[in-house]
CSV table of C-alpha atoms (C1' of nucleotides) in Angstrom, one decimal:
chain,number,residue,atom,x,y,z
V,1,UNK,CA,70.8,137.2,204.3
V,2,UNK,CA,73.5,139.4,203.2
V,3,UNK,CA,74.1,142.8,205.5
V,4,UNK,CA,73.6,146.0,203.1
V,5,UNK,CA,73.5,150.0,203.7
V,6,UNK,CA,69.6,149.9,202.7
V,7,UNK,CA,68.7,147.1,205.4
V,8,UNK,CA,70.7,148.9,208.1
V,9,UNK,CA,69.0,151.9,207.3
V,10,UNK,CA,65.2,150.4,207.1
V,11,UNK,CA,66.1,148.4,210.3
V,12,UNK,CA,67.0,151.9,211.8
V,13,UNK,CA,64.3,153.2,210.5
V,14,UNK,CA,61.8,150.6,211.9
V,15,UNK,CA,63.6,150.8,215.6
V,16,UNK,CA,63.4,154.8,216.0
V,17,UNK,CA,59.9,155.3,214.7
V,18,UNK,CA,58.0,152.9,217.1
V,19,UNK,CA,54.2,151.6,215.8
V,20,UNK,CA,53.9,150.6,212.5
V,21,UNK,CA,55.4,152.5,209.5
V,22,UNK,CA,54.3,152.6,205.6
V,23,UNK,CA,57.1,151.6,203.3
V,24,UNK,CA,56.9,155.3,201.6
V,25,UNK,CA,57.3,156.7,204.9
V,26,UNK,CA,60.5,154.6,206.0
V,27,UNK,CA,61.7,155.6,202.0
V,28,UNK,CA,61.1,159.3,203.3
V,29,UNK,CA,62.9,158.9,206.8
V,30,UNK,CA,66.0,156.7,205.6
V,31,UNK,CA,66.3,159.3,203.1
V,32,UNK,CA,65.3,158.6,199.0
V,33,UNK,CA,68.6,158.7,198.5
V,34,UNK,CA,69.8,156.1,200.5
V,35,UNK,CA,68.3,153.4,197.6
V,36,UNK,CA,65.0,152.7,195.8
V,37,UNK,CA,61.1,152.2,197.2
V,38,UNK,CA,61.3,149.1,195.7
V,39,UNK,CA,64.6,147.9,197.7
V,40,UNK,CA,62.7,148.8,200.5
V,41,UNK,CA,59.6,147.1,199.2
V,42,UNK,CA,62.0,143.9,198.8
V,43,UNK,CA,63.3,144.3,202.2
V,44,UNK,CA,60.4,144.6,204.1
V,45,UNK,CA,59.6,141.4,202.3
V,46,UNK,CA,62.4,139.4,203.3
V,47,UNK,CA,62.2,140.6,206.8
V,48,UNK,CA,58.8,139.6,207.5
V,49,UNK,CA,59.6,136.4,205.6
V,50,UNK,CA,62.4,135.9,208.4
V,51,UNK,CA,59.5,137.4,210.8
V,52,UNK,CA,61.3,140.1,212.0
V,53,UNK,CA,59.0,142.3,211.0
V,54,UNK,CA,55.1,142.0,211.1
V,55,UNK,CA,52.6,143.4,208.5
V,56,UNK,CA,49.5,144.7,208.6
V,57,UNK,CA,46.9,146.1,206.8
V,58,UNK,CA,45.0,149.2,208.7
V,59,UNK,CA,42.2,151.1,208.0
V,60,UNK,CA,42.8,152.2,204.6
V,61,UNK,CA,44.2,149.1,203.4
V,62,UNK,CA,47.5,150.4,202.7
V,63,UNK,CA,49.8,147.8,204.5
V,64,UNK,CA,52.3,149.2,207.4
V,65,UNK,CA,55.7,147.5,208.9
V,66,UNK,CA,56.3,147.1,212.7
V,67,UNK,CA,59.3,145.4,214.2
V,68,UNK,CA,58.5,141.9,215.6
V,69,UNK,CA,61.8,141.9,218.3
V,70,UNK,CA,61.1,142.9,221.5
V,71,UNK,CA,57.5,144.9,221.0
V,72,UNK,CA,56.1,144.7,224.3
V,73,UNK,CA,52.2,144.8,224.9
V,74,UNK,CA,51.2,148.2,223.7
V,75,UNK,CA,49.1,150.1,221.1
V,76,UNK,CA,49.1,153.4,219.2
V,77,UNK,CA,46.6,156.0,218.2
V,78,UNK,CA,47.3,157.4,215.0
V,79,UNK,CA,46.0,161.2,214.8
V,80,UNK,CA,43.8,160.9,211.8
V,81,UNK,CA,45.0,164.5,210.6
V,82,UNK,CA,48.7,164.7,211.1
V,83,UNK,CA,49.6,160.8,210.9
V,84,UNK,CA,51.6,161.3,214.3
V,85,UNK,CA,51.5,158.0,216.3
V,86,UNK,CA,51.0,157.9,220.2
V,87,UNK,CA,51.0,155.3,222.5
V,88,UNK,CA,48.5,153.0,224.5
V,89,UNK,CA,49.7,151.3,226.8
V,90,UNK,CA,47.0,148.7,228.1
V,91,UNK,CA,44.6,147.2,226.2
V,92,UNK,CA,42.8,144.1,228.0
V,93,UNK,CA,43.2,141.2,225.0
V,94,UNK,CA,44.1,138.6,227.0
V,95,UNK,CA,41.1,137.3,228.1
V,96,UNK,CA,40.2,137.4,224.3
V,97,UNK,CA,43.0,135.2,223.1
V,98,UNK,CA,42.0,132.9,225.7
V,99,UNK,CA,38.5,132.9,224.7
V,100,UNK,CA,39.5,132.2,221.3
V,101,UNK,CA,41.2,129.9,222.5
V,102,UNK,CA,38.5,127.9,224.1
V,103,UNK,CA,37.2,127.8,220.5
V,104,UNK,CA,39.9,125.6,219.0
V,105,UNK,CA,42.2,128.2,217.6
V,106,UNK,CA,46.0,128.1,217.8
V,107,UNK,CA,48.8,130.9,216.9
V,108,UNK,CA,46.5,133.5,218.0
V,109,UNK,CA,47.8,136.8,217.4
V,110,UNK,CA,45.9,139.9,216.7
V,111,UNK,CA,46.0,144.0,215.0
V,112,UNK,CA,44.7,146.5,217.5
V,113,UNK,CA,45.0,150.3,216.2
V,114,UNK,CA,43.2,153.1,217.0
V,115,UNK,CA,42.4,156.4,214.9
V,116,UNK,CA,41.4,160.0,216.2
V,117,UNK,CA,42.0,163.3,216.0
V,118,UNK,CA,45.0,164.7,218.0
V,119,UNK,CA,44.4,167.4,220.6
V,120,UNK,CA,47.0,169.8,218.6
V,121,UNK,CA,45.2,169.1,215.4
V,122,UNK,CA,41.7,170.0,216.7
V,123,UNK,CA,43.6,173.8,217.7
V,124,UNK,CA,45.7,173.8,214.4
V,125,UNK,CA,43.6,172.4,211.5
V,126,UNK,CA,45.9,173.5,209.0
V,127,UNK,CA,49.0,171.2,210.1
V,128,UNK,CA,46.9,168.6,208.8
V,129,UNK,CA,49.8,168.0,206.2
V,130,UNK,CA,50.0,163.9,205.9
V,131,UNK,CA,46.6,162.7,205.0
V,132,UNK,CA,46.5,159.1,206.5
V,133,UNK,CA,43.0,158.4,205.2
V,134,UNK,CA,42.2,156.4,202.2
V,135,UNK,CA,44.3,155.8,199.0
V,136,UNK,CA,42.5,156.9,196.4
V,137,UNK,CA,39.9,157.0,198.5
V,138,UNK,CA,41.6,159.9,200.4
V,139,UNK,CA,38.8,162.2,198.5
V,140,UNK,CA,36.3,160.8,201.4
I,1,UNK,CA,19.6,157.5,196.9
I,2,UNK,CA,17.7,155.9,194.3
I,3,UNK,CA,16.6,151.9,193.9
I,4,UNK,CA,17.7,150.0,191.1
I,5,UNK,CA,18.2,146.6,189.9
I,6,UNK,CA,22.4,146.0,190.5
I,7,UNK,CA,21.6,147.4,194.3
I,8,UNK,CA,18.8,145.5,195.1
I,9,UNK,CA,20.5,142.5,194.1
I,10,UNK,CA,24.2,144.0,196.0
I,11,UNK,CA,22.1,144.3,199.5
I,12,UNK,CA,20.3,140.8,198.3
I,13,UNK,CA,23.5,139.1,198.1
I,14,UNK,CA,25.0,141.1,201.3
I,15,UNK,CA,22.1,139.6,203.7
I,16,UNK,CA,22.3,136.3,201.8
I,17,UNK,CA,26.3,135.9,202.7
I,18,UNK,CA,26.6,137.1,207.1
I,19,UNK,CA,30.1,138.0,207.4
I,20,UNK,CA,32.6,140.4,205.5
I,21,UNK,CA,32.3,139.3,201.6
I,22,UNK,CA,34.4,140.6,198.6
I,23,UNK,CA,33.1,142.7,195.7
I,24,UNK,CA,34.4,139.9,193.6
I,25,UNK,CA,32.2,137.7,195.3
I,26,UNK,CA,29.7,139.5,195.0
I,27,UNK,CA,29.7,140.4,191.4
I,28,UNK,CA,29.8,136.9,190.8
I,29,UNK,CA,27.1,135.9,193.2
I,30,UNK,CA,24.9,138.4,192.0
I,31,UNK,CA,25.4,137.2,188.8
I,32,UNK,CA,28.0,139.5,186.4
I,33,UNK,CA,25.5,140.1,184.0
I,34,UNK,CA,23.4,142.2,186.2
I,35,UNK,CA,25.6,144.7,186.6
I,36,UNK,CA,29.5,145.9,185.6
I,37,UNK,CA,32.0,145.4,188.6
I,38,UNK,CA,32.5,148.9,188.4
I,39,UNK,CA,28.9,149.6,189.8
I,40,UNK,CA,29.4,147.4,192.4
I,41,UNK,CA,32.7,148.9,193.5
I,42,UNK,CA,30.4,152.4,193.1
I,43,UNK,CA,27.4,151.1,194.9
I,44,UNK,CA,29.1,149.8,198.0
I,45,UNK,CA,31.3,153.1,198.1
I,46,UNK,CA,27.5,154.9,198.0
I,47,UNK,CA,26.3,152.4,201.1
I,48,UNK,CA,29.4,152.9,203.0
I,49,UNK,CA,29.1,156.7,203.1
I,50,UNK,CA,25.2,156.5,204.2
I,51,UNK,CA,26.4,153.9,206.6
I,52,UNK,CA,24.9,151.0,205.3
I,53,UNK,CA,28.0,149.0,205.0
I,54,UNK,CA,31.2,148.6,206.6
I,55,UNK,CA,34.1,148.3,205.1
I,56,UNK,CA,37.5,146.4,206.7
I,57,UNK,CA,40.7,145.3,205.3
I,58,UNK,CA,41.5,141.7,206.3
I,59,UNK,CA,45.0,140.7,207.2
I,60,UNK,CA,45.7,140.3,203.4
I,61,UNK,CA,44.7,143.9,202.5
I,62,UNK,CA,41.7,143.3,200.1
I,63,UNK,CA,38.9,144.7,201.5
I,64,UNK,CA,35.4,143.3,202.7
I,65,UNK,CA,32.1,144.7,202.7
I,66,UNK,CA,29.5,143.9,205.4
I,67,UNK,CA,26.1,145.4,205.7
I,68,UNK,CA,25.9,147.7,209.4
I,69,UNK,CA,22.4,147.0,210.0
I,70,UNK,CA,21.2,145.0,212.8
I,71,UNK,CA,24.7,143.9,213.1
I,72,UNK,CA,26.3,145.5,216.6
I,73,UNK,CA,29.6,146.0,216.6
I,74,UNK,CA,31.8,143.0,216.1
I,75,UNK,CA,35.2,141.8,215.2
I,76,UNK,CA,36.4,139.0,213.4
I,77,UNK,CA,39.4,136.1,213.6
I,78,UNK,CA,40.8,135.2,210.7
I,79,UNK,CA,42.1,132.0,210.0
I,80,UNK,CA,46.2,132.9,208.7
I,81,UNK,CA,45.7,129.5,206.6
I,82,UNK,CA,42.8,129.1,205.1
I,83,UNK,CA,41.6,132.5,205.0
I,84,UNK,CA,38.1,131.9,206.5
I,85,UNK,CA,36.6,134.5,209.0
I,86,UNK,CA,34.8,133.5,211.9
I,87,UNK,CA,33.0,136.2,214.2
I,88,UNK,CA,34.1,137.5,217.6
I,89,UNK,CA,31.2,139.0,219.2
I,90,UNK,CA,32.4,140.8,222.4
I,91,UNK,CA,35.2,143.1,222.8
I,92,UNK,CA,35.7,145.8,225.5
I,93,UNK,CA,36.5,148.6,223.5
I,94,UNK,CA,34.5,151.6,225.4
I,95,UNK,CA,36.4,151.9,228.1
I,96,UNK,CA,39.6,152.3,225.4
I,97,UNK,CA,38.0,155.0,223.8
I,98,UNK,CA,36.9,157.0,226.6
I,99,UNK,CA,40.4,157.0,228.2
I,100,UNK,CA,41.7,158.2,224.9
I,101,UNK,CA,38.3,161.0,225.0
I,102,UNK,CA,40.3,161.7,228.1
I,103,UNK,CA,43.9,162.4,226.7
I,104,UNK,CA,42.0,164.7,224.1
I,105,UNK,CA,41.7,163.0,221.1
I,106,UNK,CA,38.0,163.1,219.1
I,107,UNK,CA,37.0,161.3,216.4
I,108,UNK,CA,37.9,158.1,218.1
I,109,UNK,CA,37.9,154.8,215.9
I,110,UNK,CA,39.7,151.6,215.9
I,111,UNK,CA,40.5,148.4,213.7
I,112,UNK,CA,41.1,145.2,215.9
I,113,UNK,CA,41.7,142.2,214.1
I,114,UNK,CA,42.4,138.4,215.5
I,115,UNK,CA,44.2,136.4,213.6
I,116,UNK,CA,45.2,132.1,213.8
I,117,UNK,CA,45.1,128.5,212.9
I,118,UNK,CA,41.3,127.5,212.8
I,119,UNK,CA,40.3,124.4,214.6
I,120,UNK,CA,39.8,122.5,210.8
I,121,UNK,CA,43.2,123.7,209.6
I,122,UNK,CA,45.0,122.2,212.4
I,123,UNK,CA,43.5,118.9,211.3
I,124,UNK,CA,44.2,119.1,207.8
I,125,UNK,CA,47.1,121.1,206.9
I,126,UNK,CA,46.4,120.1,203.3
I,127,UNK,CA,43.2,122.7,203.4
I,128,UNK,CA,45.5,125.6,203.1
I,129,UNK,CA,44.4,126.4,199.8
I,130,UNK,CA,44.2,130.2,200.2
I,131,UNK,CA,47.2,131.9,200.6
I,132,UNK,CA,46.3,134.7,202.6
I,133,UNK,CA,49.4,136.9,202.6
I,134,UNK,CA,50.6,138.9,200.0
I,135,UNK,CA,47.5,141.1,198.1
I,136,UNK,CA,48.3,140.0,194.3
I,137,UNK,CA,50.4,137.5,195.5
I,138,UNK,CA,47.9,135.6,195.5
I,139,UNK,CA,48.6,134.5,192.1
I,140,UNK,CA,50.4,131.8,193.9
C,1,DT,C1',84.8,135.0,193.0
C,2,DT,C1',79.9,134.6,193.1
C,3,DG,C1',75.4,134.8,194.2
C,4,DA,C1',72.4,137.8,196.9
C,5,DG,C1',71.0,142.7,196.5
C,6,DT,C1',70.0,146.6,193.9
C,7,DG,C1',68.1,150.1,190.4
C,8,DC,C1',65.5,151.0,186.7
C,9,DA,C1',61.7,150.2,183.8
C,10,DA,C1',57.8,147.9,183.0
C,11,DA,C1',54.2,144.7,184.3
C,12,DG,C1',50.2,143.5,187.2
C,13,DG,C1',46.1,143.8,190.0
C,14,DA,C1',42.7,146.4,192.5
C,15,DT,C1',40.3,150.5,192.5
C,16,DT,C1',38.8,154.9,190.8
C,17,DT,C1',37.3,158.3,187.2
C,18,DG,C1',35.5,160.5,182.7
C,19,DC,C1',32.0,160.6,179.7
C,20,DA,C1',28.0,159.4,177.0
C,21,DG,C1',23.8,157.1,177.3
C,22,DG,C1',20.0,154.9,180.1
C,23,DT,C1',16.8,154.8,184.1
C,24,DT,C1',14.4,156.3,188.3
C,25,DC,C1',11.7,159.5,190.6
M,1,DG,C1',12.4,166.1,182.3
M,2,DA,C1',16.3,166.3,185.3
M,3,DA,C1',19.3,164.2,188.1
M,4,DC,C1',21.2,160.1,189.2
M,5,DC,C1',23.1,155.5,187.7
M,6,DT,C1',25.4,152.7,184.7
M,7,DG,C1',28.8,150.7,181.3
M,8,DC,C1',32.9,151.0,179.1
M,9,DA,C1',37.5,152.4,178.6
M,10,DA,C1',41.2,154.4,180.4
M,11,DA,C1',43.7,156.4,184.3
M,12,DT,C1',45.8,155.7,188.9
M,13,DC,C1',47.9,153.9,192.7
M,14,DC,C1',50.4,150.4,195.1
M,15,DT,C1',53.1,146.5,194.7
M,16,DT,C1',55.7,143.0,192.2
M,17,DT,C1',58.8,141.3,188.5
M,18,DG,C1',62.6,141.0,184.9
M,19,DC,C1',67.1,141.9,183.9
M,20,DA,C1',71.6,143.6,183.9
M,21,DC,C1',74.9,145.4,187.2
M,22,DT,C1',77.1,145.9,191.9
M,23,DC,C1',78.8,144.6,196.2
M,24,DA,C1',79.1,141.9,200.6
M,25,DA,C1',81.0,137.6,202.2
DNA sequence: TTGAGTGCAAAGGATTTGCAGGTTC
DNA sequence: GAACCTGCAAATCCTTTGCACTCAA
């Protein structure tokens, strides 16, 4: 795994926006410049393939990347208007993992994410800029 | 809301099948001469929005239906080698989303999704048939 | 030097949409 | 009879792939 300007960039990327990211997102913050979406599609792959970064697929189905190192036990609410992340600290899933557990499962992991509308959303409707809802869907 | 034939047979096939089911799957168990996919995708998108259905994204991004009635709140663990989902019944999520009522946000919803190695896949590592990560990766 | 990484264009798969014709209420 | 539903074809969106070229090791 070779060491490039577009992995140092994504990896930047991933470590200064914490909570997981869409790939067109960390294309907008590393700058479009800086190479193509699909490099960063391809790198995102081959991280996660190394499992340095973890994927998931929220809410709308569109997938998002999070860096694996070093994430401690916490959560985000993403503001359903602006797409601004905030975080949560405790969420009790312990005692689930254990209970799943119990019932024969191994390598639990899990995707907790919660969706709302932010209190400076509710006063400014209009900065409602990044719709985070659907894909095409978004009409909804 | 009117009653035809492809949605009688959509909810038919819905109650049949407990547990999040694709609109593949159920174009085929419905049979796929009773209706076009396309009407299913359109039918299910008309349940969701009268809150018939639910709709969730599984770890691999293609998305399942479910029907909402008479089923309470639940989550699901999915099995990151085989691909089957099992049912999780419980989960404290209230307290969550009144702290978060708290901090100001409205509109509160969440996604939580477990994910590991199912008790039959541990025994037969063979079983892995379904690939569950990449979306039209799947190919392989 | 040399193979992994990249850009660009194009393919691919899932989902949505437009429009004309059929069906339910 | 009118409005809603459907089928078919085509458009879209997101993601992946092919191929020639570049660059890190």
């Amino acid at each position: 795994m070779r060491i490039t300007k577009p992995r140092i960039a994504i990896i930047e990327s991933l470590t200064r926006h914490e909570g997981p990211i869409s790939i067109e997102k960390i294309h907008q913050d590393i700058g479009t410049e800086v190479c193509d979406l699909v490099t960063v599609y391809r790198c995102l792959s081959a991280f996660e393939s190394l499992g340095m970064v973890r994927r998931s697929y929220l809410h709308n189905g569109t997938c998002l990347y999070e860096l694996t190192l070093g994430t401690p036990r916490h959560y985000h609410i993403v503001c359903k208007a602006c797409g601004k992340t905030d975080r949560v600290d405790y969420f009790p899933v312990e005692s689930m993992e254990r209970m799943l557990q119990d019932r024969g499962y191994t390598q639990i992991s899990h995707v907790v994410e919660f969706f709302g509308i932010c209190p400076t959303c509710q006063k400014n409707p209009e900065s409602r800029q990044t719709s985070i809802s659907g894909r095409r869907t978004s009409r909804a």
